[in-house]
């Protein structure tokens, strides 16, 4: 078990739908930006255009609403840039197009840390887009972005092959790395509540986030925390299986 104290200079967040990342790592994003000026980019993979029970809302209208909500949520945390990949909700694929997009953003932004959803589950299940986005983000960061022979057409003066340090996977069954989010739980809730179309009970959501911060804190001896599964990308090249 590790408590991460040091904030990186840059991080990238790969979120399958609007609202996933604020609930997953909103406290850490808020803290790192506020206290360490970490430059964080959010990659929103899908349009979130199936996220409603309101049959009068067209997918186009819902996409527009959810992009504004995502921008508002990111602005409230001080995110420097939101990239809208606009894949169809429920249609995310582990294909070359998606991997290429993720590799490009990693090479362009040059982050040390990746945030994404843990794609590996043994006792629970999660949305298909969650699994695809998590696995592709890890593959992009570990296997492809550092290798200039992968998508060599992307390489330029500004866009270089890039080796990241580690990934923090949210929504994991086995958190082993924690960040103290004391003082940032309200900011996390404020950012999540920007997704107005998805939150029917704002006060209930705020309380649930606070309870989760306390539960994560109990696992690592802190008052409030966010817990992740950490993947270290800086392993011995011989162990990488190239
Ligand atoms: Zn989702």
XYZ file of C-alpha atoms and ligand atoms in Angstrom:
243
model
C 0.000 0.000 0.000
C 1.315 3.390 -1.000
C 0.250 6.958 -0.286
C 1.262 9.159 -3.207
C 2.515 12.524 -1.951
C 4.248 13.916 -5.024
C 2.132 15.519 -7.754
C 3.344 15.263 -11.373
C 3.895 18.206 -13.700
C 1.427 16.814 -16.230
C -1.315 14.168 -16.224
C -3.828 12.840 -18.733
C -7.289 11.541 -17.892
C -9.084 9.131 -20.236
C -12.798 9.095 -19.444
C -15.255 6.914 -21.407
C -18.337 9.055 -20.764
C -18.914 12.578 -19.495
C -19.044 12.390 -15.649
C -16.965 9.212 -15.146
C -13.665 10.923 -14.359
C -15.028 13.449 -11.860
C -16.411 10.622 -9.714
C -13.253 8.555 -10.260
C -10.393 10.980 -9.696
C -12.001 14.423 -9.205
C -10.500 14.898 -5.731
C -6.986 14.161 -6.950
C -7.392 16.372 -10.025
C -8.626 19.217 -7.796
C -5.765 18.793 -5.340
C -2.954 18.469 -7.861
C -4.120 21.454 -9.916
C -4.744 23.631 -6.845
C -1.673 22.773 -4.816
C 0.934 21.833 -7.451
C -0.250 23.492 -10.685
C -0.348 20.112 -12.433
C -1.345 20.558 -16.078
C -4.168 18.056 -16.666
C -5.825 17.200 -19.987
C -9.112 15.264 -20.134
C -9.816 12.968 -23.088
C -13.561 12.330 -23.388
C -13.916 9.174 -25.498
C -17.637 9.011 -26.297
C -20.494 11.420 -26.823
C -22.524 9.993 -23.950
C -25.499 10.209 -26.297
C -27.385 7.253 -24.791
C -27.271 8.529 -21.218
C -30.918 9.476 -20.733
C -34.332 8.003 -20.012
C -35.967 11.025 -21.660
C -37.235 9.801 -25.044
C -37.862 13.381 -26.229
C -34.110 14.152 -26.161
C -32.434 13.361 -29.476
C -28.887 11.919 -29.376
C -27.651 15.125 -31.023
C -29.248 17.332 -28.362
C -27.963 15.128 -25.565
C -24.440 15.156 -27.035
C -24.473 18.964 -27.096
C -25.773 19.165 -23.513
C -23.212 16.685 -22.223
C -20.270 18.391 -23.938
C -21.200 21.649 -22.229
C -21.549 19.808 -18.910
C -18.129 18.164 -19.365
C -16.523 21.500 -20.197
C -18.151 23.099 -17.137
C -16.995 20.249 -14.886
C -13.452 20.449 -16.241
C -13.389 24.251 -15.981
C -14.464 24.042 -12.332
C -11.344 21.961 -11.598
C -8.961 24.033 -13.730
C -8.391 21.378 -16.415
C -6.282 22.959 -19.174
C -7.913 21.233 -22.163
C -10.768 18.829 -22.923
C -10.429 16.677 -26.061
C -13.734 15.386 -27.435
C -13.137 12.183 -29.436
C -16.900 11.773 -30.072
C -17.130 7.999 -30.427
C -20.674 6.631 -30.166
C -21.890 5.860 -26.643
C -21.635 2.064 -26.199
C -19.615 1.764 -29.415
C -16.056 2.176 -28.189
C -13.749 -0.316 -29.906
C -10.237 -1.521 -29.214
C -9.214 -0.616 -32.746
C -6.437 1.247 -34.510
C -8.397 4.489 -34.798
C -8.991 4.741 -31.051
C -5.473 3.630 -30.088
C -3.997 6.133 -32.534
C -6.018 8.979 -30.995
C -4.891 8.114 -27.473
C -1.239 7.697 -28.459
C -1.323 11.068 -30.206
C -2.702 12.886 -27.154
C -0.109 11.243 -24.875
C 2.722 12.184 -27.234
C 1.407 15.731 -27.596
C 0.776 16.436 -23.897
C 3.738 14.399 -22.498
C 2.172 13.483 -19.137
C 3.898 11.489 -16.409
C 0.649 10.044 -15.065
C -2.372 8.416 -16.717
C -5.778 8.189 -15.054
C -8.314 5.702 -16.468
C -10.862 3.115 -15.348
C -9.540 -0.265 -14.210
C -10.554 -2.611 -17.068
C -9.824 -5.788 -15.081
C -12.577 -7.251 -12.890
C -13.077 -10.557 -11.166
C -16.141 -10.133 -8.959
C -17.962 -7.169 -10.518
C -18.879 -5.989 -13.979
C -18.735 -2.606 -15.635
C -19.858 -0.891 -18.837
C -18.207 -2.080 -22.036
C -16.960 1.451 -22.835
C -15.335 1.533 -19.390
C -13.370 -1.655 -20.090
C -12.410 -0.648 -23.641
C -11.291 2.852 -22.655
C -9.234 1.582 -19.719
C -7.484 -1.173 -21.663
C -6.769 0.990 -24.716
C -5.451 3.840 -22.566
C -3.041 1.489 -20.767
C -1.919 -0.064 -24.057
C -1.428 3.378 -25.605
C 0.637 4.585 -22.651
C 2.760 1.497 -22.054
C 3.153 -0.279 -25.405
C 2.740 2.341 -28.112
C 3.420 5.977 -27.136
C 7.098 5.319 -26.237
C 7.829 3.404 -29.439
C 8.563 5.758 -32.367
C 7.947 2.902 -34.808
C 4.276 2.884 -33.817
C 2.306 5.528 -35.741
C 5.576 7.125 -36.971
C 3.581 9.651 -39.024
C 2.634 11.357 -35.725
C 6.209 12.236 -34.856
C 7.177 15.892 -35.335
C 9.033 18.616 -33.448
C 6.080 19.003 -31.053
C 4.853 15.401 -30.959
C 7.498 12.945 -29.758
C 7.564 9.327 -28.581
C 6.876 9.539 -24.866
C 7.434 7.268 -21.875
C 5.011 7.768 -18.979
C 5.806 6.949 -15.336
C 2.673 5.244 -14.042
C -1.105 4.825 -14.309
C -3.710 5.239 -11.592
C -6.821 3.157 -12.262
C -10.038 4.315 -10.662
C -13.141 2.223 -9.972
C -10.858 -0.651 -9.059
C -11.597 -3.721 -6.966
C -8.139 -3.623 -5.415
C -6.877 -0.116 -4.599
C -3.217 -0.098 -3.572
C -2.300 3.576 -4.031
C -4.053 6.420 -2.231
C -4.082 10.197 -2.399
C -5.090 12.368 0.527
C -8.069 14.412 -0.710
C -8.869 16.184 2.554
C -10.175 19.640 1.695
C -11.007 18.654 -1.893
C -14.074 16.448 -1.516
C -16.432 19.403 -2.016
C -14.603 20.475 -5.192
C -14.899 16.925 -6.482
C -18.648 16.973 -5.788
C -19.034 20.424 -7.341
C -17.386 19.183 -10.541
C -19.492 16.029 -10.713
C -22.664 18.051 -10.122
C -21.898 20.051 -13.283
C -23.246 16.977 -15.110
C -26.770 18.189 -14.379
C -28.482 15.868 -16.895
C -27.103 12.801 -15.089
C -27.696 13.728 -11.457
C -31.299 13.594 -10.260
C -30.389 13.942 -6.569
C -27.464 16.345 -6.063
C -27.450 16.180 -2.259
C -27.529 12.377 -2.324
C -24.606 12.373 -4.752
C -22.644 14.788 -2.559
C -23.203 12.570 0.487
C -22.246 9.416 -1.427
C -18.972 11.019 -2.554
C -18.188 12.068 0.999
C -18.915 8.533 2.275
C -16.654 7.056 -0.398
C -13.837 9.454 0.525
C -14.152 8.361 4.165
C -14.196 4.656 3.180
C -11.066 5.055 1.032
C -9.425 6.990 3.857
C -10.110 4.149 6.296
C -8.068 1.821 4.076
C -4.963 3.996 4.366
C -5.272 5.858 7.681
C -6.493 9.186 6.291
C -9.648 11.196 6.899
C -10.499 11.482 3.186
C -8.832 9.772 0.234
C -9.165 8.462 -3.281
C -7.906 4.946 -3.936
C -6.478 3.566 -7.193
C -4.696 0.513 -8.555
C -1.258 1.683 -9.622
C 0.555 0.352 -12.686
C 4.216 1.258 -12.860
C 5.367 1.804 -16.451
C 9.040 2.268 -15.567
C 9.909 -1.409 -15.341
C 13.049 -3.144 -16.591
C 12.950 -3.351 -20.424
C 13.704 -7.099 -20.232
C 10.562 -7.587 -18.140
C 8.443 -5.682 -20.646
C 8.530 -8.584 -23.043
C 9.520 -6.588 -26.114
Zn -19.492 5.658 -17.881
